[in-house]
């Protein structure tokens, strides 16, 4: 059967609309920054988040009411304070939609100059927030990006690899937003050493829908009073070779740790005489020891690991490959040598996710 062209495009639009959520957004920043900086990505472009839909063309000098992925006006606004204005510089290696997103940007200014973006009217929920922070005219420049009140402070910048790459063109943070705490704020600045910061765009992905990560269980309190919290970005998969990054923040600084995971359900068993709980029913598998980060004595340690890249069928630990269609539970174990319990280690809270094919 041949579907007439106009009808086919209607079906295509309906399919697109059916997958969109009112609280997910694609935002192209820096529009208006020059002759080439007037074009935004097309709505088939998913960016690093693989989230296609309408891209808001945002002139950073004005407050913008955002369109959802289907192009409908929402009650959510975006405004900024600090930094300088729209800027455009064509990087000859970026083309098409990548060029439209990345080569126009908010110029954050030189070292130390920071900018805060305020998103008002967002519904409460769990979100993956993608920051595009790549300086098209000097790829060596580094930008720091974080969600205010979140646990991370990540760096992006570097040589274009032909596609989006985490830590190069973008960073992503998972954040549970509750409006009772005020607006959602994103903060960025140049990383230092005379480097200029840039902010090319934002993707806000609503992960509150079925299958998004859910935190459970109580984090233990470490010897320095830290309570480590889990989060995850992307989807756990039995086949994909990347795209499921598990994170832990507010961990004891400079202490090694590892993620462990299982698919036999939740529990809340005491961890010796300490304040931690073992929240993943055995059998569990281990993600391998990770070197601590942050400062000894402070709660600024973070861990992140793409577990799809560990357990995929052709990866180093294919025997850890999870069962698709079943939930998985994950938790962080880390060294805590000065803990006064009968354990010299502590545990984070736990996370439950759906495992996809
Ligand atoms: Ca370009
Ligand atoms: Ca842009």
Tab-separated table of C-alpha atoms and ligand atoms in Angstrom:
chain	number	residue	atom	x	y	z
A	1	UNK	CA	0.000	0.000	0.000
A	2	UNK	CA	1.262	3.440	-0.879
A	3	UNK	CA	0.575	6.203	1.600
A	4	UNK	CA	0.083	9.587	-0.039
A	5	UNK	CA	2.918	11.971	0.767
A	6	UNK	CA	0.832	14.449	2.739
A	7	UNK	CA	-0.734	11.682	4.811
A	8	UNK	CA	2.673	10.107	5.405
A	9	UNK	CA	4.031	13.373	6.755
A	10	UNK	CA	0.994	13.634	9.026
A	11	UNK	CA	1.748	10.169	10.395
A	12	UNK	CA	5.366	11.175	10.905
A	13	UNK	CA	4.290	14.280	12.821
A	14	UNK	CA	1.843	12.270	14.949
A	15	UNK	CA	4.586	9.798	15.807
A	16	UNK	CA	6.876	12.641	16.824
A	17	UNK	CA	4.171	14.307	18.907
A	18	UNK	CA	3.359	10.997	20.573
A	19	UNK	CA	6.874	10.628	21.909
A	20	UNK	CA	7.209	14.133	23.266
A	21	UNK	CA	6.679	15.375	26.775
A	22	UNK	CA	5.643	18.844	27.777
A	23	UNK	CA	8.588	19.068	30.124
A	24	UNK	CA	11.401	18.086	27.813
A	25	UNK	CA	13.155	20.822	25.850
A	26	UNK	CA	15.762	21.377	23.145
A	27	UNK	CA	17.410	24.806	23.352
A	28	UNK	CA	19.865	26.385	20.907
A	29	UNK	CA	21.665	29.276	22.606
A	30	UNK	CA	23.457	32.168	20.959
A	31	UNK	CA	21.083	32.738	18.075
A	32	UNK	CA	21.555	36.246	16.715
A	33	UNK	CA	25.301	36.255	17.220
A	34	UNK	CA	26.226	37.022	13.639
A	35	UNK	CA	25.551	36.266	10.016
A	36	UNK	CA	25.879	32.500	10.446
A	37	UNK	CA	24.357	32.357	13.898
A	38	UNK	CA	20.750	32.640	12.901
A	39	UNK	CA	19.976	29.009	12.121
A	40	UNK	CA	18.896	26.414	14.703
A	41	UNK	CA	18.974	22.621	14.340
A	42	UNK	CA	16.097	20.947	12.492
A	43	UNK	CA	13.520	19.025	14.518
A	44	UNK	CA	14.866	15.629	13.410
A	45	UNK	CA	18.110	16.406	15.210
A	46	UNK	CA	18.395	14.560	18.533
A	47	UNK	CA	21.752	15.897	19.726
A	48	UNK	CA	23.713	13.950	22.325
A	49	UNK	CA	20.500	13.100	24.186
A	50	UNK	CA	18.927	11.466	21.092
A	51	UNK	CA	15.903	13.655	21.784
A	52	UNK	CA	14.465	14.916	18.493
A	53	UNK	CA	11.888	17.691	18.403
A	54	UNK	CA	11.625	21.446	18.017
A	55	UNK	CA	14.723	23.441	18.966
A	56	UNK	CA	14.093	26.770	20.691
A	57	UNK	CA	16.153	29.509	19.019
A	58	UNK	CA	17.295	31.580	21.980
A	59	UNK	CA	18.830	35.045	21.887
A	60	UNK	CA	20.561	35.077	25.256
A	61	UNK	CA	19.974	38.807	25.766
A	62	UNK	CA	16.238	38.345	26.308
A	63	UNK	CA	14.011	36.145	28.448
A	64	UNK	CA	12.472	33.396	26.328
A	65	UNK	CA	9.268	31.429	26.833
A	66	UNK	CA	10.105	27.906	25.726
A	67	UNK	CA	8.378	25.672	23.182
A	68	UNK	CA	8.044	21.973	23.950
A	69	UNK	CA	9.368	19.293	21.594
A	70	UNK	CA	6.157	19.392	19.589
A	71	UNK	CA	6.422	23.176	19.136
A	72	UNK	CA	3.666	24.157	21.608
A	73	UNK	CA	4.182	27.158	23.851
A	74	UNK	CA	4.704	26.235	27.534
A	75	UNK	CA	4.739	28.210	30.774
A	76	UNK	CA	8.462	27.626	31.196
A	77	UNK	CA	10.856	30.557	30.759
A	78	UNK	CA	14.616	30.822	30.362
A	79	UNK	CA	16.637	33.867	31.395
A	80	UNK	CA	20.261	34.543	32.265
A	81	UNK	CA	22.426	36.813	34.333
A	82	UNK	CA	26.130	37.464	33.749
A	83	UNK	CA	28.524	36.787	30.925
A	84	UNK	CA	28.507	38.581	27.628
A	85	UNK	CA	26.220	38.031	24.659
A	86	UNK	CA	25.528	35.944	21.565
A	87	UNK	CA	28.604	34.978	19.594
A	88	UNK	CA	29.105	33.139	16.317
A	89	UNK	CA	32.270	31.650	14.881
A	90	UNK	CA	32.202	28.972	12.185
A	91	UNK	CA	34.321	25.958	13.078
A	92	UNK	CA	35.136	24.467	9.668
A	93	UNK	CA	34.864	20.899	10.987
A	94	UNK	CA	31.242	21.145	12.149
A	95	UNK	CA	28.457	20.964	9.580
A	96	UNK	CA	24.682	20.724	9.354
A	97	UNK	CA	22.719	20.524	12.582
A	98	UNK	CA	25.905	20.169	14.649
A	99	UNK	CA	27.063	23.488	13.210
A	100	UNK	CA	23.672	25.086	13.912
A	101	UNK	CA	23.859	24.064	17.572
A	102	UNK	CA	27.543	24.522	18.328
A	103	UNK	CA	28.909	27.370	16.243
A	104	UNK	CA	26.647	29.974	17.830
A	105	UNK	CA	26.875	30.297	21.587
A	106	UNK	CA	26.575	32.424	24.658
A	107	UNK	CA	30.023	33.889	25.189
A	108	UNK	CA	30.624	33.446	28.928
A	109	UNK	CA	33.598	35.786	29.015
A	110	UNK	CA	37.136	35.253	30.214
A	111	UNK	CA	38.361	33.303	33.244
A	112	UNK	CA	36.207	33.650	36.297
A	113	UNK	CA	33.302	35.297	34.509
A	114	UNK	CA	30.283	33.157	35.217
A	115	UNK	CA	26.741	33.053	33.972
A	116	UNK	CA	23.600	31.720	35.644
A	117	UNK	CA	20.642	30.487	33.621
A	118	UNK	CA	17.306	30.443	35.431
A	119	UNK	CA	14.552	28.109	34.280
A	120	UNK	CA	11.198	29.052	35.807
A	121	UNK	CA	7.931	27.146	35.735
A	122	UNK	CA	9.364	23.677	35.230
A	123	UNK	CA	7.289	20.770	36.557
A	124	UNK	CA	8.734	18.809	39.458
A	125	UNK	CA	10.497	15.673	38.299
A	126	UNK	CA	13.722	13.913	37.467
A	127	UNK	CA	15.709	15.314	34.546
A	128	UNK	CA	18.872	14.662	32.585
A	129	UNK	CA	20.292	18.098	31.799
A	130	UNK	CA	22.703	18.288	28.861
A	131	UNK	CA	25.025	21.298	28.773
A	132	UNK	CA	26.694	22.006	25.427
A	133	UNK	CA	29.797	23.964	26.379
A	134	UNK	CA	32.262	23.862	23.505
A	135	UNK	CA	34.176	26.858	22.196
A	136	UNK	CA	33.982	26.621	18.408
A	137	UNK	CA	36.742	29.159	17.791
A	138	UNK	CA	39.260	27.663	20.246
A	139	UNK	CA	38.629	23.976	20.914
A	140	UNK	CA	41.238	23.877	23.689
A	141	UNK	CA	39.173	26.186	25.877
A	142	UNK	CA	37.492	24.520	28.849
A	143	UNK	CA	34.158	25.402	30.452
A	144	UNK	CA	32.849	24.326	33.863
A	145	UNK	CA	29.125	23.493	34.123
A	146	UNK	CA	26.825	22.466	36.938
A	147	UNK	CA	23.279	22.459	38.242
A	148	UNK	CA	23.067	24.751	41.273
A	149	UNK	CA	22.316	22.426	44.183
A	150	UNK	CA	23.478	19.377	42.216
A	151	UNK	CA	26.462	17.289	43.169
A	152	UNK	CA	28.660	17.712	40.093
A	153	UNK	CA	30.912	20.363	38.547
A	154	UNK	CA	31.999	19.059	35.155
A	155	UNK	CA	34.402	20.264	32.478
A	156	UNK	CA	33.898	20.287	28.725
A	157	UNK	CA	36.040	21.351	25.796
A	158	UNK	CA	38.464	19.713	23.393
A	159	UNK	CA	38.980	18.618	19.818
A	160	UNK	CA	35.868	17.902	17.739
A	161	UNK	CA	35.809	14.175	16.996
A	162	UNK	CA	33.191	14.241	14.233
A	163	UNK	CA	30.323	13.721	16.656
A	164	UNK	CA	29.229	14.770	20.114
A	165	UNK	CA	31.477	13.392	22.845
A	166	UNK	CA	30.906	13.656	26.575
A	167	UNK	CA	33.510	15.884	28.200
A	168	UNK	CA	34.252	17.484	24.813
A	169	UNK	CA	31.110	19.071	23.334
A	170	UNK	CA	28.848	18.423	26.307
A	171	UNK	CA	28.421	17.200	29.872
A	172	UNK	CA	25.241	15.836	31.441
A	173	UNK	CA	23.907	15.881	34.982
A	174	UNK	CA	20.907	14.035	36.401
A	175	UNK	CA	18.916	16.155	38.813
A	176	UNK	CA	15.684	15.764	40.727
A	177	UNK	CA	13.944	19.130	40.623
A	178	UNK	CA	11.395	20.242	43.232
A	179	UNK	CA	9.889	23.694	42.735
A	180	UNK	CA	9.671	24.221	46.501
A	181	UNK	CA	13.416	24.879	46.407
A	182	UNK	CA	13.031	27.731	43.874
A	183	UNK	CA	13.779	27.890	40.162
A	184	UNK	CA	16.120	25.503	38.398
A	185	UNK	CA	19.484	27.228	37.954
A	186	UNK	CA	22.382	26.237	35.692
A	187	UNK	CA	25.779	27.874	36.226
A	188	UNK	CA	28.797	27.949	33.909
A	189	UNK	CA	32.164	29.682	33.663
A	190	UNK	CA	35.497	29.509	31.886
A	191	UNK	CA	37.723	26.914	33.535
A	192	UNK	CA	40.656	29.246	34.195
A	193	UNK	CA	44.106	29.937	32.803
A	194	UNK	CA	42.841	32.639	30.473
A	195	UNK	CA	40.293	30.345	28.855
A	196	UNK	CA	36.968	31.579	27.580
A	197	UNK	CA	33.795	29.736	28.457
A	198	UNK	CA	30.974	28.996	26.024
A	199	UNK	CA	27.403	27.730	26.288
A	200	UNK	CA	25.992	26.498	22.972
A	201	UNK	CA	22.730	24.938	24.044
A	202	UNK	CA	20.741	22.852	26.523
A	203	UNK	CA	18.692	19.682	26.355
A	204	UNK	CA	16.341	18.975	29.232
A	205	UNK	CA	15.163	15.362	29.204
A	206	UNK	CA	12.278	14.350	31.465
A	207	UNK	CA	13.212	10.970	32.936
A	208	UNK	CA	10.267	10.870	35.349
A	209	UNK	CA	8.366	8.634	32.957
A	210	UNK	CA	8.402	4.880	33.447
A	211	UNK	CA	11.857	3.422	33.312
A	212	UNK	CA	13.702	6.423	34.692
A	213	UNK	CA	16.071	5.897	37.589
A	214	UNK	CA	14.507	5.829	41.070
A	215	UNK	CA	16.526	6.354	44.234
A	216	UNK	CA	15.790	4.166	47.248
A	217	UNK	CA	17.434	3.160	50.525
A	218	UNK	CA	19.298	5.480	52.949
A	219	UNK	CA	22.935	6.448	52.365
A	220	UNK	CA	25.360	5.682	55.162
A	221	UNK	CA	27.029	8.599	56.973
A	222	UNK	CA	30.812	8.419	56.607
A	223	UNK	CA	33.474	9.402	59.152
A	224	UNK	CA	33.451	12.973	57.781
A	225	UNK	CA	29.661	13.156	57.663
A	226	UNK	CA	29.301	12.498	53.917
A	227	UNK	CA	26.172	10.878	52.478
A	228	UNK	CA	26.884	9.584	48.984
A	229	UNK	CA	24.008	9.814	46.477
A	230	UNK	CA	23.558	7.810	43.276
A	231	UNK	CA	22.248	9.019	39.926
A	232	UNK	CA	22.357	7.760	36.347
A	233	UNK	CA	22.191	9.158	32.837
A	234	UNK	CA	20.979	7.197	29.838
A	235	UNK	CA	19.561	3.688	29.658
A	236	UNK	CA	20.923	0.397	30.955
A	237	UNK	CA	21.051	-1.918	27.959
A	238	UNK	CA	21.808	-5.565	27.261
A	239	UNK	CA	23.275	-4.730	23.839
A	240	UNK	CA	24.439	-1.083	23.623
A	241	UNK	CA	28.174	-0.494	23.970
A	242	UNK	CA	27.773	2.855	25.738
A	243	UNK	CA	25.152	5.242	27.080
A	244	UNK	CA	24.465	4.245	30.691
A	245	UNK	CA	26.606	6.353	33.007
A	246	UNK	CA	26.155	5.746	36.724
A	247	UNK	CA	27.283	8.555	39.023
A	248	UNK	CA	27.824	8.995	42.745
A	249	UNK	CA	28.348	12.389	44.352
A	250	UNK	CA	28.951	13.758	47.868
A	251	UNK	CA	31.380	10.895	48.483
A	252	UNK	CA	34.317	11.042	50.939
A	253	UNK	CA	37.098	12.816	49.044
A	254	UNK	CA	40.149	10.890	47.856
A	255	UNK	CA	38.760	7.466	48.799
A	256	UNK	CA	38.495	4.609	46.286
A	257	UNK	CA	35.192	2.927	45.591
A	258	UNK	CA	33.230	0.727	43.241
A	259	UNK	CA	29.719	0.316	41.919
A	260	UNK	CA	27.951	-3.022	42.341
A	261	UNK	CA	24.706	-4.206	40.834
A	262	UNK	CA	22.206	-7.024	40.699
A	263	UNK	CA	18.780	-7.924	39.370
A	264	UNK	CA	17.318	-9.788	42.357
A	265	UNK	CA	15.521	-6.876	43.975
A	266	UNK	CA	15.730	-4.293	46.756
A	267	UNK	CA	16.600	-4.809	50.412
A	268	UNK	CA	17.812	-2.715	53.337
A	269	UNK	CA	20.200	-4.859	55.355
A	270	UNK	CA	22.508	-3.410	58.009
A	271	UNK	CA	26.175	-3.032	57.098
A	272	UNK	CA	27.826	-4.244	60.266
A	273	UNK	CA	27.414	-1.733	63.093
A	274	UNK	CA	27.710	1.223	60.704
A	275	UNK	CA	24.991	3.527	59.432
A	276	UNK	CA	25.099	2.093	55.901
A	277	UNK	CA	22.711	-0.411	54.369
A	278	UNK	CA	23.311	-3.119	51.790
A	279	UNK	CA	20.436	-2.343	49.430
A	280	UNK	CA	20.991	-4.749	46.521
A	281	UNK	CA	19.888	-8.379	46.932
A	282	UNK	CA	22.667	-10.842	46.091
A	283	UNK	CA	24.052	-12.130	43.819
A	284	UNK	CA	25.776	-8.901	42.831
A	285	UNK	CA	28.514	-8.093	40.358
A	286	UNK	CA	31.189	-5.415	40.727
A	287	UNK	CA	32.038	-2.574	38.369
A	288	UNK	CA	35.749	-2.623	39.256
A	289	UNK	CA	37.692	-0.407	41.671
A	290	UNK	CA	37.667	3.302	40.815
A	291	UNK	CA	40.245	5.788	42.091
A	292	UNK	CA	38.895	8.385	44.487
A	293	UNK	CA	38.542	12.047	43.569
A	294	UNK	CA	38.190	15.230	45.570
A	295	UNK	CA	39.860	16.278	48.819
A	296	UNK	CA	40.567	14.053	51.831
A	297	UNK	CA	38.295	15.061	54.712
A	298	UNK	CA	35.690	16.713	52.463
A	299	UNK	CA	32.540	15.321	50.838
A	300	UNK	CA	33.521	16.384	47.320
A	301	UNK	CA	34.357	12.974	45.856
A	302	UNK	CA	32.527	11.802	42.720
A	303	UNK	CA	32.544	8.614	40.676
A	304	UNK	CA	31.131	7.965	37.232
A	305	UNK	CA	31.241	4.893	35.022
A	306	UNK	CA	29.498	3.888	31.788
A	307	UNK	CA	28.346	0.381	32.690
A	308	UNK	CA	27.033	-0.436	29.200
A	309	UNK	CA	30.688	-0.170	28.125
A	310	UNK	CA	31.633	-2.761	30.764
A	311	UNK	CA	29.012	-5.449	30.293
A	312	UNK	CA	28.093	-5.264	26.587
A	313	UNK	CA	28.328	-8.618	24.737
A	314	UNK	CA	31.708	-7.723	23.215
A	315	UNK	CA	32.998	-5.840	26.284
A	316	UNK	CA	35.464	-6.893	28.960
A	317	UNK	CA	32.820	-8.132	31.423
A	318	UNK	CA	30.182	-9.638	29.144
A	319	UNK	CA	29.332	-12.073	31.960
A	320	UNK	CA	27.852	-9.036	33.782
A	321	UNK	CA	25.428	-8.375	30.919
A	322	UNK	CA	21.990	-7.771	32.450
A	323	UNK	CA	18.663	-9.312	31.512
A	324	UNK	CA	16.579	-7.024	29.347
A	325	UNK	CA	13.065	-6.277	30.580
A	326	UNK	CA	13.972	-6.650	34.248
A	327	UNK	CA	14.862	-3.998	36.782
A	328	UNK	CA	18.396	-3.564	38.070
A	329	UNK	CA	19.542	-2.266	41.448
A	330	UNK	CA	22.863	-0.438	41.848
A	331	UNK	CA	24.878	0.992	44.741
A	332	UNK	CA	28.326	2.463	45.541
A	333	UNK	CA	30.768	0.941	48.035
A	334	UNK	CA	33.705	3.121	49.093
A	335	UNK	CA	36.594	3.136	51.530
A	336	UNK	CA	36.001	4.937	54.834
A	337	UNK	CA	38.981	3.918	56.988
A	338	UNK	CA	38.201	6.230	59.918
A	339	UNK	CA	34.642	4.982	60.338
A	340	UNK	CA	34.085	4.123	63.998
A	341	UNK	CA	31.824	1.142	63.254
A	342	UNK	CA	33.141	-2.372	62.733
A	343	UNK	CA	33.338	-1.564	59.008
A	344	UNK	CA	36.059	0.478	57.299
A	345	UNK	CA	33.830	1.056	54.296
A	346	UNK	CA	30.530	2.837	53.669
A	347	UNK	CA	27.699	2.672	51.140
A	348	UNK	CA	25.647	5.205	49.180
A	349	UNK	CA	21.898	5.158	48.739
A	350	UNK	CA	20.729	2.903	45.886
A	351	UNK	CA	19.250	3.266	42.447
A	352	UNK	CA	16.761	1.120	40.550
A	353	UNK	CA	16.522	1.316	36.747
A	354	UNK	CA	14.792	-0.573	33.945
A	355	UNK	CA	17.065	-2.569	31.661
A	356	UNK	CA	16.322	-2.192	27.976
A	357	UNK	CA	17.229	-4.400	25.025
B	1	LIG	CA1	30.859	24.854	11.225
B	2	LIG	CA1	23.931	27.414	19.722
